[in-house]
Structures are given as structure tokens and as C-alpha cells.
Tab-separated table of C-alpha atoms and ligand atoms in Angstrom:
chain	number	residue	atom	x	y	z
A	1	MET	CA	0.000	0.000	0.000
A	2	GLU	CA	1.303	3.463	-0.830
A	3	ARG	CA	1.464	5.620	2.269
A	4	PRO	CA	-0.774	8.697	2.377
A	5	LYS	CA	0.564	12.226	2.465
A	6	LEU	CA	-0.374	15.159	4.663
A	7	LEU	CA	-2.646	17.963	3.484
A	8	PRO	CA	-3.613	21.022	5.531
A	9	VAL	CA	-7.130	21.477	6.935
A	10	HIS	CA	-7.497	25.033	8.237
A	11	GLY	CA	-3.733	25.040	8.694
A	12	VAL	CA	-3.549	21.675	10.516
A	13	ALA	CA	-1.656	18.806	8.860
A	14	MET	CA	-4.126	16.013	8.165
A	15	LEU	CA	-3.949	12.638	6.427
A	16	ASP	CA	-4.789	13.358	2.794
A	17	PHE	CA	-7.787	11.016	2.678
A	18	ILE	CA	-9.326	12.831	5.637
A	19	ALA	CA	-8.527	16.292	4.266
A	20	ARG	CA	-10.179	15.483	0.927
A	21	GLU	CA	-13.468	14.682	2.624
A	22	TRP	CA	-13.293	17.355	5.251
A	23	SER	CA	-16.794	18.684	4.565
A	24	LEU	CA	-18.230	15.327	5.692
A	25	VAL	CA	-16.427	15.589	9.016
A	26	GLU	CA	-17.114	19.257	9.535
A	27	SER	CA	-20.851	18.802	9.036
A	28	PHE	CA	-21.117	15.775	11.339
A	29	LYS	CA	-24.140	16.096	13.615
A	30	ALA	CA	-23.442	15.266	17.218
A	31	ARG	CA	-26.462	14.469	19.359
A	32	PRO	CA	-27.249	15.169	23.004
A	33	GLY	CA	-25.715	12.395	25.098
A	34	ASP	CA	-22.793	11.698	22.756
A	35	LEU	CA	-19.469	11.176	24.515
A	36	LEU	CA	-16.279	12.198	22.741
A	37	ILE	CA	-12.893	10.645	23.547
A	38	ALA	CA	-10.358	13.149	22.239
A	39	THR	CA	-6.602	12.689	22.165
A	40	TYR	CA	-3.446	13.581	20.347
A	41	PRO	CA	-2.407	10.333	18.604
A	42	LYS	CA	-0.535	7.920	20.910
A	43	ALA	CA	-1.514	9.625	24.151
A	44	GLY	CA	-3.500	6.629	25.443
A	45	THR	CA	-6.643	6.658	23.289
A	46	THR	CA	-7.112	2.895	23.209
A	47	TRP	CA	-6.589	2.656	26.952
A	48	ILE	CA	-9.369	5.170	27.608
A	49	GLN	CA	-11.612	3.551	24.994
A	50	GLU	CA	-11.357	0.187	26.741
A	51	ILE	CA	-11.930	1.668	30.183
A	52	VAL	CA	-14.974	3.609	28.975
A	53	ASP	CA	-16.444	0.566	27.237
A	54	LEU	CA	-15.924	-1.530	30.375
A	55	ILE	CA	-17.619	1.097	32.527
A	56	GLN	CA	-20.495	1.651	30.120
A	57	SER	CA	-21.140	-2.096	29.877
A	58	GLY	CA	-21.403	-2.412	33.662
A	59	VAL	CA	-18.036	-4.255	33.580
A	60	ASP	CA	-19.322	-6.977	31.279
A	61	VAL	CA	-16.106	-8.551	30.000
A	62	GLU	CA	-17.791	-10.693	27.385
A	63	HIS	CA	-19.699	-7.711	25.996
A	64	CYS	CA	-16.414	-5.836	25.603
A	65	LYS	CA	-15.133	-8.704	23.439
A	66	ARG	CA	-17.965	-8.180	20.905
A	67	GLY	CA	-15.522	-6.593	18.474
A	68	PRO	CA	-12.194	-4.814	18.098
A	69	VAL	CA	-11.950	-1.520	19.937
A	70	TYR	CA	-12.112	0.489	16.682
A	71	GLU	CA	-15.511	-1.055	15.923
A	72	ARG	CA	-16.842	-0.630	19.440
A	73	ILE	CA	-15.874	3.065	19.567
A	74	VAL	CA	-15.736	4.552	16.089
A	75	PHE	CA	-13.040	6.973	14.873
A	76	MET	CA	-15.121	9.913	13.648
A	77	GLU	CA	-12.855	11.528	11.051
A	78	TRP	CA	-11.652	8.269	9.504
A	79	THR	CA	-12.909	8.859	5.989
A	80	GLY	CA	-10.656	6.757	3.845
A	81	LEU	CA	-8.967	3.436	3.301
A	82	ASN	CA	-11.693	0.926	3.995
A	83	VAL	CA	-9.689	-0.702	6.681
A	84	MET	CA	-11.145	-0.260	10.087
A	85	THR	CA	-14.701	-0.204	8.806
A	86	SER	CA	-16.063	-0.703	5.327
A	87	ARG	CA	-17.639	2.751	5.630
A	88	LYS	CA	-16.464	6.164	6.723
A	89	GLY	CA	-16.529	6.919	10.442
A	90	VAL	CA	-19.225	9.576	10.150
A	91	GLU	CA	-21.474	7.257	8.141
A	92	VAL	CA	-21.175	4.452	10.666
A	93	LEU	CA	-21.879	6.914	13.476
A	94	ASN	CA	-24.942	8.342	11.717
A	95	ASP	CA	-26.516	4.892	11.825
A	96	LEU	CA	-25.753	4.231	15.487
A	97	PRO	CA	-28.431	4.763	18.129
A	98	SER	CA	-27.865	7.291	20.900
A	99	PRO	CA	-26.007	7.613	23.130
A	100	ARG	CA	-22.842	7.173	21.094
A	101	THR	CA	-19.209	7.098	22.187
A	102	ILE	CA	-16.932	8.580	19.568
A	103	LYS	CA	-13.157	8.756	19.122
A	104	THR	CA	-11.359	11.745	17.627
A	105	HIS	CA	-7.810	13.010	17.235
A	106	LEU	CA	-8.945	16.467	16.149
A	107	PRO	CA	-7.594	19.589	17.809
A	108	TYR	CA	-10.317	21.533	19.606
A	109	GLN	CA	-10.791	24.138	16.888
A	110	LEU	CA	-11.608	21.477	14.266
A	111	VAL	CA	-14.238	19.591	16.272
A	112	PRO	CA	-17.670	19.885	14.612
A	113	PRO	CA	-19.569	22.645	16.454
A	114	SER	CA	-22.598	20.405	16.968
A	115	PHE	CA	-20.746	18.778	19.908
A	116	TRP	CA	-20.836	22.099	21.747
A	117	ASP	CA	-24.379	22.983	20.657
A	118	ASN	CA	-25.465	19.725	22.318
A	119	ASP	CA	-23.325	20.145	25.424
A	120	CYS	CA	-21.625	16.785	24.839
A	121	LYS	CA	-19.145	15.412	27.351
A	122	VAL	CA	-15.510	14.939	26.381
A	123	ILE	CA	-12.741	12.859	27.911
A	124	TYR	CA	-9.361	14.217	26.837
A	125	ILE	CA	-6.097	12.512	27.712
A	126	ALA	CA	-2.728	14.214	27.337
A	127	ARG	CA	0.702	12.581	27.486
A	128	ASN	CA	4.041	14.300	27.993
A	129	ALA	CA	5.520	15.514	24.727
A	130	LYS	CA	8.682	13.432	24.724
A	131	ASP	CA	6.991	10.073	25.341
A	132	ASN	CA	4.201	11.080	22.980
A	133	ALA	CA	6.746	11.813	20.245
A	134	VAL	CA	8.591	8.516	20.809
A	135	SER	CA	5.357	6.528	20.707
A	136	ASN	CA	4.280	8.330	17.530
A	137	PHE	CA	7.639	7.659	15.904
A	138	HIS	CA	7.371	3.905	16.463
A	139	PHE	CA	3.717	3.892	15.437
A	140	GLY	CA	4.619	5.668	12.198
A	141	ARG	CA	7.134	2.936	11.432
A	142	MET	CA	4.546	0.176	11.695
A	143	ASN	CA	1.454	2.081	10.498
A	144	LYS	CA	1.287	2.176	6.709
A	145	MET	CA	-1.716	4.492	6.914
A	146	GLU	CA	0.449	7.520	7.671
A	147	PRO	CA	3.588	9.023	6.125
A	148	GLU	CA	6.985	7.416	6.791
A	149	PRO	CA	8.469	8.906	9.951
A	150	GLY	CA	12.060	8.668	8.628
A	151	THR	CA	14.831	8.406	11.212
A	152	TRP	CA	14.197	9.356	14.845
A	153	GLU	CA	16.193	12.564	14.260
A	154	GLU	CA	14.038	13.446	11.246
A	155	TYR	CA	10.805	12.583	12.983
A	156	LEU	CA	11.664	14.556	16.098
A	157	HIS	CA	12.309	17.607	13.946
A	158	ARG	CA	8.919	17.231	12.268
A	159	PHE	CA	7.203	16.723	15.626
A	160	MET	CA	8.717	19.984	16.854
A	161	THR	CA	7.641	21.876	13.750
A	162	GLY	CA	4.143	20.383	13.936
A	163	ASN	CA	4.181	18.958	10.433
A	164	VAL	CA	2.760	15.658	11.669
A	165	CYS	CA	-0.721	14.079	11.543
A	166	PHE	CA	-3.247	16.184	13.445
A	167	GLY	CA	-0.837	19.088	13.740
A	168	PRO	CA	1.380	20.335	16.533
A	169	TRP	CA	1.224	18.493	19.873
A	170	TYR	CA	1.717	21.842	21.633
A	171	ASP	CA	-1.416	23.424	20.135
A	172	HIS	CA	-3.454	20.260	20.667
A	173	VAL	CA	-2.851	19.821	24.401
A	174	THR	CA	-3.121	23.543	25.176
A	175	GLY	CA	-6.118	24.068	22.890
A	176	TRP	CA	-8.153	21.486	24.817
A	177	TRP	CA	-6.732	22.646	28.152
A	178	ASN	CA	-7.846	26.225	27.547
A	179	VAL	CA	-11.497	25.261	27.038
A	180	ARG	CA	-11.794	22.578	29.702
A	181	GLU	CA	-13.997	24.794	31.844
A	182	GLN	CA	-16.154	26.071	28.979
A	183	HIS	CA	-17.517	22.605	28.220
A	184	ARG	CA	-18.030	19.338	30.076
A	185	ILE	CA	-14.460	18.121	29.631
A	186	LEU	CA	-12.586	15.657	31.831
A	187	TYR	CA	-8.920	16.409	31.138
A	188	LEU	CA	-6.725	13.450	32.082
A	189	PHE	CA	-3.013	12.701	31.974
A	190	TYR	CA	-1.407	9.442	30.869
A	191	GLU	CA	1.112	9.779	33.676
A	192	ASP	CA	-1.644	10.057	36.319
A	193	MET	CA	-3.274	6.942	34.897
A	194	LYS	CA	-0.007	5.042	35.251
A	195	GLU	CA	0.591	6.399	38.724
A	196	ASP	CA	-2.812	5.632	40.206
A	197	PRO	CA	-5.204	3.843	37.851
A	198	MET	CA	-7.765	3.222	40.619
A	199	ARG	CA	-8.079	6.944	41.258
A	200	GLU	CA	-8.275	7.872	37.581
A	201	VAL	CA	-10.718	5.117	36.576
A	202	SER	CA	-12.914	6.179	39.455
A	203	ARG	CA	-12.848	9.767	38.153
A	204	ILE	CA	-13.844	8.533	34.696
A	205	ALA	CA	-16.738	6.495	36.123
A	206	ASP	CA	-17.970	9.501	38.116
A	207	PHE	CA	-17.742	11.720	35.049
A	208	LEU	CA	-19.822	9.185	33.111
A	209	GLU	CA	-22.295	9.066	36.006
A	210	ARG	CA	-21.715	5.315	36.234
A	211	PRO	CA	-20.110	4.959	39.673
A	212	LEU	CA	-18.461	1.568	40.275
A	213	SER	CA	-18.363	-0.664	43.321
A	214	GLU	CA	-14.918	-1.272	44.792
A	215	GLN	CA	-14.871	-4.714	43.189
A	216	GLN	CA	-15.908	-3.382	39.766
A	217	LEU	CA	-13.275	-0.697	39.996
A	218	ARG	CA	-10.580	-3.307	40.668
A	219	GLU	CA	-11.887	-5.376	37.773
A	220	VAL	CA	-11.735	-2.456	35.312
A	221	VAL	CA	-8.201	-1.605	36.411
A	222	LYS	CA	-7.129	-5.234	36.074
A	223	LEU	CA	-8.681	-5.647	32.621
A	224	SER	CA	-7.135	-2.427	31.321
A	225	THR	CA	-3.528	-2.994	32.391
A	226	PHE	CA	-0.962	-2.806	29.626
A	227	THR	CA	-0.330	-6.566	29.640
A	228	MET	CA	-4.017	-7.482	29.592
A	229	MET	CA	-4.649	-5.118	26.682
A	230	ARG	CA	-1.492	-6.215	24.879
A	231	ASP	CA	-2.655	-9.823	24.982
A	232	ASN	CA	-6.286	-9.077	24.109
A	233	PRO	CA	-6.951	-9.252	20.338
A	234	MET	CA	-9.927	-6.932	20.825
A	235	THR	CA	-7.626	-4.140	22.030
A	236	ASN	CA	-4.183	-4.801	20.535
A	237	TYR	CA	-5.014	-4.016	16.878
A	238	THR	CA	-3.732	-7.380	15.616
A	239	THR	CA	-7.121	-7.794	13.913
A	240	LEU	CA	-6.097	-5.318	11.184
A	241	PRO	CA	-4.193	-6.688	8.168
A	242	THR	CA	-0.385	-6.505	8.141
A	243	GLU	CA	-0.538	-4.295	5.036
A	244	CYS	CA	-1.970	-1.630	7.367
A	245	LEU	CA	-0.273	-2.253	10.697
A	246	ASP	CA	2.889	-4.327	10.748
A	247	HIS	CA	3.429	-5.437	14.339
A	248	SER	CA	6.699	-7.146	13.362
A	249	VAL	CA	8.179	-3.664	12.843
A	250	SER	CA	6.876	-2.407	16.210
A	251	PRO	CA	3.857	-3.715	18.120
A	252	PHE	CA	0.871	-1.410	18.600
A	253	MET	CA	1.040	-2.213	22.331
A	254	ARG	CA	4.703	-1.302	22.459
A	255	LYS	CA	5.874	-0.483	26.000
A	256	GLY	CA	3.190	1.497	27.790
A	257	GLU	CA	5.608	3.332	30.071
A	258	VAL	CA	6.397	6.803	31.319
A	259	GLY	CA	9.979	7.867	30.564
A	260	ASP	CA	10.856	5.703	27.567
A	261	TRP	CA	11.982	8.958	25.933
A	262	ARG	CA	15.267	8.547	27.853
A	263	ASN	CA	16.096	5.631	25.557
A	264	HIS	CA	15.674	7.803	22.458
A	265	PHE	CA	16.798	11.385	23.031
A	266	SER	CA	20.497	12.209	22.684
A	267	ALA	CA	21.817	14.928	25.013
A	268	ALA	CA	21.821	17.404	22.120
A	269	GLN	CA	18.276	16.488	21.076
A	270	LEU	CA	17.069	16.870	24.643
A	271	GLU	CA	18.618	20.284	25.048
A	272	ALA	CA	17.149	21.584	21.782
A	273	PHE	CA	13.763	20.053	22.546
A	274	GLU	CA	13.551	21.522	26.045
A	275	GLN	CA	14.535	24.986	24.853
A	276	ASP	CA	11.952	24.910	22.073
A	277	TYR	CA	9.339	23.477	24.489
A	278	LYS	CA	9.858	26.338	26.903
A	279	GLU	CA	9.248	28.858	24.163
A	280	LYS	CA	6.197	27.104	22.721
A	281	MET	CA	4.587	26.475	26.129
A	282	ALA	CA	5.535	29.824	27.698
A	283	GLY	CA	1.983	31.141	27.800
A	284	THR	CA	0.249	28.188	29.449
A	285	ASP	CA	-0.139	26.881	32.983
A	286	LEU	CA	-0.511	23.339	31.640
A	287	ARG	CA	2.136	21.128	33.267
A	288	LEU	CA	2.930	17.588	32.159
A	289	ARG	CA	5.193	15.143	33.946
A	290	ASP	CA	7.850	13.287	31.933
A	291	SER	CA	8.754	10.892	34.753
A	292	LEU	CA	7.098	9.386	37.783
A	293	PRO	CA	8.604	9.313	41.282
B	301	LIG	P1	3.859	3.262	23.683
B	301	LIG	O1	4.130	3.343	22.220
B	301	LIG	O2	4.689	4.230	24.468
B	301	LIG	O3	3.989	1.878	24.224
B	301	LIG	P2	-3.047	5.310	21.424
B	301	LIG	O4	-3.999	4.321	21.959
B	301	LIG	O5	-3.437	6.721	21.640
B	301	LIG	O6	-2.658	4.998	20.028
B	301	LIG	O7	-1.725	5.204	22.316
B	301	LIG	C1	-0.889	4.077	22.249
B	301	LIG	C2	0.108	4.179	23.373
B	301	LIG	O8	-0.570	3.898	24.613
B	301	LIG	C3	1.214	3.148	23.258
B	301	LIG	O9	2.342	3.698	23.927
B	301	LIG	C4	0.600	1.991	24.018
B	301	LIG	O10	1.523	1.022	24.430
B	301	LIG	C5	0.009	2.746	25.199
B	301	LIG	N1	-1.029	1.970	25.889
B	301	LIG	C6	-2.074	1.327	25.350
B	301	LIG	N2	-2.770	0.671	26.299
B	301	LIG	C7	-2.154	0.936	27.471
B	301	LIG	C8	-2.392	0.528	28.821
B	301	LIG	N3	-3.388	-0.254	29.136
B	301	LIG	N4	-1.537	0.988	29.770
B	301	LIG	C9	-0.516	1.804	29.442
B	301	LIG	N5	-0.227	2.189	28.189
B	301	LIG	C10	-1.043	1.771	27.208
């Protein structure tokens, strides 16, 4: 398969097959009760999807094995390459009954306005920039549905300039952060989830107004650990053909850690990255942790 290119949508780099059908995405009609799971790619989307599905099902493990995660919670802007579904994300969603749970990687400013007109809830998860970049680099190597990442040095440069799928990480995490009090948004951090999954899953359940018993909470945490999800074909993306995702290059469930960036950044890369980060993030009070105690 030839890899897609990037095309701008309102100045944000987008996969060409999404950009070409942008009007379909832009005009998508959210409904009251829809839940949006929004992330920058590789920030922990699948993790949140599985947790949300477990909570919404009343922790019914068998029900959560009814299909791969990308069929259970549809990727809204996925408009091309009939891979994950035989139809475009918006078309599949249009046929689903309410309430729907929807995945997106869009930055805040590109989300169809109908989500806000209907006061929909959003769960956003952010991950520290360095681990997010490393995870994206390895994903780009194995994912034929996005441009080649090149070498780590080349990819890191592109990540810093923002010429990567769904645009600059910096704008994405701050864009959602800035509006978290204007809408019903639960803004989570990957690092907090790793540090104390019981606490964070409980927050998610409360936000969904589906509080869990202590035993259910433990069950959700157990079923959504990295190893459980890595070994579960309904969450590890091994159900997609190798021509799309080649797990022999790098598995989708790769490491699932905080701080793997230390194994990738040279001293010079780290210095340049941190300097640039300071400048780009100067105007925000958003703080992300790149290691855990
Ligand atoms: P790594 O590449 O660092 O391992 P997304 O779902 O947004 O594509 O994000 C994928 C990243 O989240 C990968 O990171 C993956 O391993 C990690 N991940 C997925 N499930 C996880 C879990 N249950 N616990 C921790 N990390 C998880």
C-alpha cells in the first residue's frame, strides 16, 4: 500500500484522505448524550476507549469482546482506506443509536460545532511531549496508513515543527486545556493513569455518572492494564491486516511506560527540545510530567 501524504485542513496537517473529505467531518451532527474521547495520537486513546467501554457495559467482560476496539468506539474523522470499517466513520456513526461514544484526534478548533451545541461530554487525555513523540515515531514505522516517519532525528524535527498528523502536539494539548472549563471536559493525563489507575478510573466512572463498586473498579483496572490489553486481540489491533499495521516492525502495544523517551533522546536532542518546548509552552499553565517518582 502506498502511504498517504499530509494535506492542511485550516492550517492543521491532516492525512490526505481525511482532508479530501473534510466537509463530511465538519458537518457531522453530534447528538445530546454523545461522549467524545479526544486525544493527540498515541496519548493513550485505546486505553481510555477500553476503560470507557468496560464502565459503560457495567463491567461486562464478554460484551467488551464483541468486536475490536475500533468497531466498538468509532473513529469519527476516519474517511478513507476501507480498513477499520467498510464505511467512513461519520457514516457508521450516523446509523448508530444514541447515546454514542466517539473517538477523535482532532484539535479543539476542528471539532464539529454540533458537539458544543449539544453540550456533549468529552474525555481528553494528554501525554508528555517526549513520550508522545517517541510513541508516535514507532507507530509511524509500523502504520502504513500515515507518512513514513524517517529516522528518529528526522521525525523529532517534524514533531517539533508540527508537520505531523493532526498538527502540533503543543497546540493540541493547550487548545483542549484552555477550554476545559467552557464545556463538560474531563482532562486526564497518561502519567496520572499510570501512577494511580484506581483513582483515575474512578474519576472517569464519576464523570460518566456510572459509579463503580470497589470490586468493579478493581476489575476495570485489572482488565485495562498494559499486559491485559497487549494480549487481548480486541484491544491490541492485531485484527487489522499486516498491510496496514505491521506489528513485526513495532507492536501497537509497544511499552506502555512513562519515561521511555530517555532511551531515544540524545543529550543534544534533549537540550534543543527543552529549549523549544519552553518557548512554545511559555503562555500556558498546563504542566505535564515526563517521569514518575
Ligand atoms: P507506547 O508506544 O509508548 O507503548 P493510542 O492508543 O493513543 O494509540 O496510544 C498508544 C500508546 O498507549 C502506546 O504507547 C501503548 O503502548 C500505550 N497503551 C495502550 N494501552 C495501554 C495501557 N493499558 N496501559 C498503558 N499504556 C497503554
